[in-house]
Every structure is written in C-alpha cells, then in structure tokens.
Amino acid sequence: MTAPEAGRGIGGGGYSAEETTTFGFPRDTFRILHVSTGNVCRSPITERLTRHFVAERLGVLGGGLIVESAGTWGHEGAPMESHAETVLAEFGADASGFVGRELLDEHVIRADLVLTATRDHRAQVISMGHSAGLRTFTLKEFTRLVRAIDPSTLPPLEDGVVMRARALVRAAAALRGWLLAPTAEADEVYDPYGAPLTFFRSIGDEIRDALDPVVTALTGVPART
C-alpha cells in the first residue's frame, strides 16, 4: 500500500514518528473519500468544496480530517475538467494541484466514510469488500440521513472533529433502511462530463446543497449567512 499523493488531505505534515502510522499519517484521523466515474468532474468538485466548507466553518484546516477523491474509471494523472475548476472558483474554493486517480482497494481500506455520486458507484465500492458497506453512501443519501440525526447526540467539537465524524457515520448507518429516498433518482448526482458550463453550475449547486448539512454536522458549526 502506498500513501496518497501530496495535497490530497486537508491536514498537512508536521507529525512526529510517534504520532504517525506506518504510512506517515496521524493516528487520530478521519478520511473522507469522494467517488465518481472519471475523477475529473463530480468528485473533484465535492472534494474541494468539502475542504472549503470545513475551512469556512472552523477557520482552519486540519484537526485530523482528510478529504480526497478517486474515480471508478479514474483518469489517472488527469487534470480537473476546466468547467469544474470554474465552478469551484465561483464558490471561492481552491482547484489548484488536483490530479485524477483511479479507485484502488487501498483507498477504500483507508476511508472512514465513502461518499459516491451515484448508486452504481456505491455498489462498486461495496463490491470491493473491505467491510465498506456500513461506511459507504451516496452523497445525497448521506445528507438525507444526516438531516435526521439530532446534533445534540453527537460528541461536541471540543472532543475533536474525528470523534464527532465517527459518531456521525455510525448514526447514519443505523438509520439506513428507515429513511428511504422518495425516488431512485433522488440519490443521484448526474455526470456533467462534456456538458456546457451552465450544467456544471447546476451540478455544483446540487453538491453544495448536499454538502452543507453534512459539513455542519461534522463541525457543529452552521454555514455563515
């Protein structure tokens, strides 16, 4: 297994040998993996918006939270689509330094939470094994479950983002099967690849709206008005 490329996580370096795992990451981390098809449109937007929104809530990056992405048919080494970069810039998020990746077993093994663009992506991740079922959701599915969780039942932010995030995933997994989507399409984020900028913007808005309650639940801090 190899460590992910530099710059994939929110948290940077600066950890001592005693504080890190074999792969150089802090022991007390929570890794979010966003998955789409090519890892050049939807999952890069979701990865970078997650980082951006966490920084907005907390004022800083880090706290053991690592956010990355990959594609089930990932364009390994490819840059982000230009329209995706434009959408991120319009949100004030940083698109620099992104490099596409193909989804590998090691990405799933390390992930504490996998958020996919579609149900097909979710099925592909779960089919890889590694006990991924309880920690893999479509993005919109996870949003629906998170909205039903009483935030007062989660550990306070003073206990750390990592502990709060782990509790959030457990609570969401416990609700699965009870809160079903109104339609099958309700849990999908459709692929804008090859579409005009206007469609990319609409997908960006969908992703933003889905991420907002998730990041609020993770950090315990609502979005700034």
mmCIF file of C-alpha atoms in Angstrom:
data_model
loop_
_atom_site.group_PDB
_atom_site.id
_atom_site.type_symbol
_atom_site.label_atom_id
_atom_site.label_comp_id
_atom_site.label_asym_id
_atom_site.label_seq_id
_atom_site.Cartn_x
_atom_site.Cartn_y
_atom_site.Cartn_z
ATOM 1 C CA MET A 1 0.000 0.000 0.000
ATOM 2 C CA THR A 2 1.214 3.483 -0.774
ATOM 3 C CA ALA A 3 0.265 6.793 0.742
ATOM 4 C CA PRO A 4 -1.960 9.087 -1.314
ATOM 5 C CA GLU A 5 -0.369 11.882 -3.295
ATOM 6 C CA ALA A 6 0.703 15.027 -1.522
ATOM 7 C CA GLY A 7 -2.017 17.587 -1.096
ATOM 8 C CA ARG A 8 -4.936 15.167 -1.119
ATOM 9 C CA GLY A 9 -5.796 15.649 2.544
ATOM 10 C CA ILE A 10 -6.887 18.669 4.498
ATOM 11 C CA GLY A 11 -4.303 18.048 7.194
ATOM 12 C CA GLY A 12 -0.688 18.647 6.272
ATOM 13 C CA GLY A 13 2.514 17.174 7.636
ATOM 14 C CA GLY A 14 4.477 18.128 10.710
ATOM 15 C CA TYR A 15 3.822 14.994 12.775
ATOM 16 C CA SER A 16 6.448 13.119 14.732
ATOM 17 C CA ALA A 17 7.167 9.423 14.217
ATOM 18 C CA GLU A 18 5.327 8.604 17.445
ATOM 19 C CA GLU A 19 2.197 10.400 16.219
ATOM 20 C CA THR A 20 2.008 8.749 12.806
ATOM 21 C CA THR A 21 1.135 5.416 11.268
ATOM 22 C CA THR A 22 3.372 3.356 9.009
ATOM 23 C CA PHE A 23 2.159 5.475 6.084
ATOM 24 C CA GLY A 24 3.051 8.788 7.684
ATOM 25 C CA PHE A 25 -0.440 9.953 8.676
ATOM 26 C CA PRO A 26 -1.566 10.917 12.175
ATOM 27 C CA ARG A 27 -3.113 8.048 14.096
ATOM 28 C CA ASP A 28 -6.173 10.031 15.033
ATOM 29 C CA THR A 29 -7.572 10.811 11.591
ATOM 30 C CA PHE A 30 -10.858 10.597 9.727
ATOM 31 C CA ARG A 31 -10.618 10.098 5.981
ATOM 32 C CA ILE A 32 -13.459 11.048 3.615
ATOM 33 C CA LEU A 33 -13.284 9.589 0.115
ATOM 34 C CA HIS A 34 -15.453 11.059 -2.656
ATOM 35 C CA VAL A 35 -16.046 8.757 -5.627
ATOM 36 C CA SER A 36 -17.387 9.364 -9.130
ATOM 37 C CA THR A 37 -16.552 7.868 -12.531
ATOM 38 C CA GLY A 38 -13.620 9.722 -14.071
ATOM 39 C CA ASN A 39 -12.453 11.731 -11.033
ATOM 40 C CA VAL A 40 -12.304 14.855 -13.160
ATOM 41 C CA CYS A 41 -15.762 16.437 -12.605
ATOM 42 C CA ARG A 42 -18.084 15.480 -9.736
ATOM 43 C CA SER A 43 -15.708 14.013 -7.169
ATOM 44 C CA PRO A 44 -13.101 16.790 -7.550
ATOM 45 C CA ILE A 45 -15.832 19.393 -7.051
ATOM 46 C CA THR A 46 -17.095 17.521 -3.987
ATOM 47 C CA GLU A 47 -13.608 17.016 -2.557
ATOM 48 C CA ARG A 48 -12.576 20.633 -2.883
ATOM 49 C CA LEU A 49 -15.930 22.029 -1.720
ATOM 50 C CA THR A 50 -15.763 19.818 1.372
ATOM 51 C CA ARG A 51 -12.343 21.222 2.214
ATOM 52 C CA HIS A 52 -13.522 24.759 1.524
ATOM 53 C CA PHE A 53 -16.648 24.474 3.657
ATOM 54 C CA VAL A 54 -14.779 22.884 6.571
ATOM 55 C CA ALA A 55 -12.280 25.744 6.482
ATOM 56 C CA GLU A 56 -15.126 28.253 6.431
ATOM 57 C CA ARG A 57 -16.735 26.648 9.483
ATOM 58 C CA LEU A 58 -13.616 26.127 11.569
ATOM 59 C CA GLY A 59 -11.403 28.926 10.279
ATOM 60 C CA VAL A 60 -8.529 26.485 9.842
ATOM 61 C CA LEU A 61 -7.772 23.242 8.040
ATOM 62 C CA GLY A 62 -6.727 20.089 9.818
ATOM 63 C CA GLY A 63 -7.967 18.516 13.002
ATOM 64 C CA GLY A 64 -7.258 15.054 11.626
ATOM 65 C CA LEU A 65 -9.791 15.364 8.803
ATOM 66 C CA ILE A 66 -8.513 14.166 5.423
ATOM 67 C CA VAL A 67 -10.555 14.677 2.247
ATOM 68 C CA GLU A 68 -9.694 13.040 -1.069
ATOM 69 C CA SER A 69 -11.314 11.539 -4.168
ATOM 70 C CA ALA A 70 -10.975 8.868 -6.845
ATOM 71 C CA GLY A 71 -12.859 7.501 -9.848
ATOM 72 C CA THR A 72 -14.173 4.025 -10.632
ATOM 73 C CA TRP A 73 -12.818 4.580 -14.150
ATOM 74 C CA GLY A 74 -10.455 7.267 -12.995
ATOM 75 C CA HIS A 75 -8.411 9.278 -15.448
ATOM 76 C CA GLU A 76 -5.147 8.599 -13.631
ATOM 77 C CA GLY A 77 -2.970 11.693 -13.626
ATOM 78 C CA ALA A 78 -5.526 13.817 -15.497
ATOM 79 C CA PRO A 79 -6.305 17.416 -14.538
ATOM 80 C CA MET A 80 -9.713 18.512 -13.372
ATOM 81 C CA GLU A 81 -12.161 19.484 -16.125
ATOM 82 C CA SER A 82 -11.949 23.215 -16.825
ATOM 83 C CA HIS A 83 -15.667 23.772 -16.174
ATOM 84 C CA ALA A 84 -15.262 22.057 -12.787
ATOM 85 C CA GLU A 85 -12.415 24.436 -11.981
ATOM 86 C CA THR A 86 -14.624 27.371 -12.956
ATOM 87 C CA VAL A 87 -17.435 26.185 -10.689
ATOM 88 C CA LEU A 88 -15.049 25.809 -7.765
ATOM 89 C CA ALA A 89 -13.619 29.283 -8.369
ATOM 90 C CA GLU A 90 -17.142 30.721 -8.310
ATOM 91 C CA PHE A 91 -17.625 29.150 -4.876
ATOM 92 C CA GLY A 92 -14.289 30.565 -3.743
ATOM 93 C CA ALA A 93 -12.773 27.079 -3.440
ATOM 94 C CA ASP A 94 -9.236 26.105 -4.447
ATOM 95 C CA ALA A 95 -8.907 23.845 -7.501
ATOM 96 C CA SER A 96 -5.121 24.016 -7.759
ATOM 97 C CA GLY A 97 -2.866 20.970 -7.750
ATOM 98 C CA PHE A 98 -5.590 18.425 -8.464
ATOM 99 C CA VAL A 99 -4.606 15.144 -10.158
ATOM 100 C CA GLY A 100 -7.119 12.436 -11.077
ATOM 101 C CA ARG A 101 -6.855 8.947 -9.575
ATOM 102 C CA GLU A 102 -8.323 5.542 -10.290
ATOM 103 C CA LEU A 103 -10.097 3.990 -7.299
ATOM 104 C CA LEU A 104 -7.940 1.303 -5.680
ATOM 105 C CA ASP A 105 -8.515 -1.134 -2.837
ATOM 106 C CA GLU A 106 -6.155 0.832 -0.622
ATOM 107 C CA HIS A 107 -8.321 3.960 -0.959
ATOM 108 C CA VAL A 108 -11.373 2.057 0.289
ATOM 109 C CA ILE A 109 -9.420 0.315 3.047
ATOM 110 C CA ARG A 110 -8.211 3.642 4.472
ATOM 111 C CA ALA A 111 -11.513 5.514 4.120
ATOM 112 C CA ASP A 112 -13.692 6.101 7.189
ATOM 113 C CA LEU A 113 -16.501 7.482 5.021
ATOM 114 C CA VAL A 114 -17.045 6.967 1.291
ATOM 115 C CA LEU A 115 -19.478 9.326 -0.442
ATOM 116 C CA THR A 116 -20.345 8.468 -4.034
ATOM 117 C CA ALA A 117 -22.039 10.408 -6.802
ATOM 118 C CA THR A 118 -24.498 7.624 -7.714
ATOM 119 C CA ARG A 119 -25.934 4.329 -6.513
ATOM 120 C CA ASP A 120 -23.857 2.489 -9.116
ATOM 121 C CA HIS A 121 -20.686 3.984 -7.685
ATOM 122 C CA ARG A 122 -21.822 2.978 -4.196
ATOM 123 C CA ALA A 123 -22.398 -0.601 -5.387
ATOM 124 C CA GLN A 124 -18.961 -0.711 -6.998
ATOM 125 C CA VAL A 125 -17.253 0.461 -3.811
ATOM 126 C CA ILE A 126 -19.159 -2.045 -1.663
ATOM 127 C CA SER A 127 -18.368 -4.848 -4.114
ATOM 128 C CA MET A 128 -14.666 -4.262 -3.463
ATOM 129 C CA GLY A 129 -15.171 -5.641 0.039
ATOM 130 C CA HIS A 130 -13.082 -4.373 2.965
ATOM 131 C CA SER A 131 -16.256 -4.060 5.114
ATOM 132 C CA ALA A 132 -17.143 -0.939 3.145
ATOM 133 C CA GLY A 133 -20.914 -1.365 3.331
ATOM 134 C CA LEU A 134 -21.515 0.434 6.623
ATOM 135 C CA ARG A 135 -19.391 3.440 5.660
ATOM 136 C CA THR A 136 -20.346 3.910 2.004
ATOM 137 C CA PHE A 137 -23.281 6.102 0.956
ATOM 138 C CA THR A 138 -24.246 8.215 -1.984
ATOM 139 C CA LEU A 139 -23.698 11.854 -1.127
ATOM 140 C CA LYS A 140 -27.401 12.674 -1.223
ATOM 141 C CA GLU A 141 -28.285 9.550 0.759
ATOM 142 C CA PHE A 142 -25.858 10.559 3.489
ATOM 143 C CA THR A 143 -27.298 14.073 3.507
ATOM 144 C CA ARG A 144 -30.812 12.704 3.989
ATOM 145 C CA LEU A 145 -29.690 10.549 6.908
ATOM 146 C CA VAL A 146 -27.631 13.314 8.499
ATOM 147 C CA ARG A 147 -30.629 15.667 8.475
ATOM 148 C CA ALA A 148 -32.492 13.147 10.663
ATOM 149 C CA ILE A 149 -29.752 12.962 13.304
ATOM 150 C CA ASP A 150 -30.123 15.089 16.417
ATOM 151 C CA PRO A 151 -26.814 17.023 16.611
ATOM 152 C CA SER A 152 -27.036 17.051 20.392
ATOM 153 C CA THR A 153 -26.436 13.272 20.334
ATOM 154 C CA LEU A 154 -23.026 13.756 18.690
ATOM 155 C CA PRO A 155 -19.801 14.417 20.616
ATOM 156 C CA PRO A 156 -19.083 18.136 20.999
ATOM 157 C CA LEU A 157 -16.482 19.729 18.769
ATOM 158 C CA GLU A 158 -14.282 20.123 21.840
ATOM 159 C CA ASP A 159 -13.785 16.347 21.677
ATOM 160 C CA GLY A 160 -12.398 16.735 18.165
ATOM 161 C CA VAL A 161 -13.730 16.523 14.612
ATOM 162 C CA VAL A 162 -12.529 12.925 14.295
ATOM 163 C CA MET A 163 -14.611 11.601 17.184
ATOM 164 C CA ARG A 164 -17.638 13.589 16.022
ATOM 165 C CA ALA A 165 -17.266 12.313 12.444
ATOM 166 C CA ARG A 166 -17.043 8.680 13.528
ATOM 167 C CA ALA A 167 -20.188 9.040 15.616
ATOM 168 C CA LEU A 168 -21.975 10.696 12.708
ATOM 169 C CA VAL A 169 -21.226 7.775 10.370
ATOM 170 C CA ARG A 170 -22.401 5.236 12.947
ATOM 171 C CA ALA A 171 -25.644 7.162 13.457
ATOM 172 C CA ALA A 172 -26.254 7.461 9.711
ATOM 173 C CA ALA A 173 -25.619 3.744 9.169
ATOM 174 C CA ALA A 174 -28.129 2.909 11.893
ATOM 175 C CA LEU A 175 -30.810 4.942 10.091
ATOM 176 C CA ARG A 176 -30.249 3.328 6.717
ATOM 177 C CA GLY A 177 -33.278 1.299 5.713
ATOM 178 C CA TRP A 178 -35.585 3.512 7.759
ATOM 179 C CA LEU A 179 -35.287 6.711 5.734
ATOM 180 C CA LEU A 180 -35.644 5.746 2.098
ATOM 181 C CA ALA A 181 -35.305 8.063 -0.874
ATOM 182 C CA PRO A 182 -38.619 9.273 -2.325
ATOM 183 C CA THR A 183 -37.394 8.181 -5.771
ATOM 184 C CA ALA A 184 -34.381 6.264 -7.028
ATOM 185 C CA GLU A 185 -33.135 9.385 -8.798
ATOM 186 C CA ALA A 186 -33.191 11.392 -5.580
ATOM 187 C CA ASP A 187 -29.844 9.908 -4.524
ATOM 188 C CA GLU A 188 -28.072 10.612 -7.829
ATOM 189 C CA VAL A 189 -25.685 13.385 -8.849
ATOM 190 C CA TYR A 190 -25.612 13.188 -12.636
ATOM 191 C CA ASP A 191 -22.428 13.358 -14.686
ATOM 192 C CA PRO A 192 -21.766 16.757 -16.300
ATOM 193 C CA TYR A 193 -18.806 15.488 -18.339
ATOM 194 C CA GLY A 194 -18.925 17.090 -21.780
ATOM 195 C CA ALA A 195 -21.843 19.343 -20.830
ATOM 196 C CA PRO A 196 -21.843 23.159 -21.020
ATOM 197 C CA LEU A 197 -20.829 25.332 -18.090
ATOM 198 C CA THR A 198 -24.454 26.002 -17.153
ATOM 199 C CA PHE A 199 -24.978 22.305 -16.399
ATOM 200 C CA PHE A 200 -21.744 22.156 -14.409
ATOM 201 C CA ARG A 201 -23.036 25.077 -12.357
ATOM 202 C CA SER A 202 -26.307 23.259 -11.643
ATOM 203 C CA ILE A 203 -24.362 20.173 -10.526
ATOM 204 C CA GLY A 204 -22.158 22.381 -8.383
ATOM 205 C CA ASP A 205 -25.263 23.813 -6.723
ATOM 206 C CA GLU A 206 -26.586 20.287 -6.064
ATOM 207 C CA ILE A 207 -23.307 19.259 -4.498
ATOM 208 C CA ARG A 208 -23.153 22.413 -2.384
ATOM 209 C CA ASP A 209 -26.690 21.910 -1.118
ATOM 210 C CA ALA A 210 -25.942 18.274 -0.247
ATOM 211 C CA LEU A 211 -22.649 19.070 1.467
ATOM 212 C CA ASP A 212 -23.894 21.952 3.600
ATOM 213 C CA PRO A 213 -25.763 19.882 6.245
ATOM 214 C CA VAL A 214 -23.023 17.247 6.209
ATOM 215 C CA VAL A 215 -20.258 19.735 6.953
ATOM 216 C CA THR A 216 -22.449 21.443 9.549
ATOM 217 C CA ALA A 217 -22.950 18.093 11.289
ATOM 218 C CA LEU A 218 -19.248 17.256 11.066
ATOM 219 C CA THR A 219 -18.068 20.539 12.515
ATOM 220 C CA GLY A 220 -21.038 21.530 14.660
ATOM 221 C CA VAL A 221 -20.898 24.960 13.012
ATOM 222 C CA PRO A 222 -23.650 26.185 10.622
ATOM 223 C CA ALA A 223 -22.820 27.920 7.362
ATOM 224 C CA ARG A 224 -22.167 31.614 7.520
ATOM 225 C CA THR A 225 -25.040 33.672 6.206
#
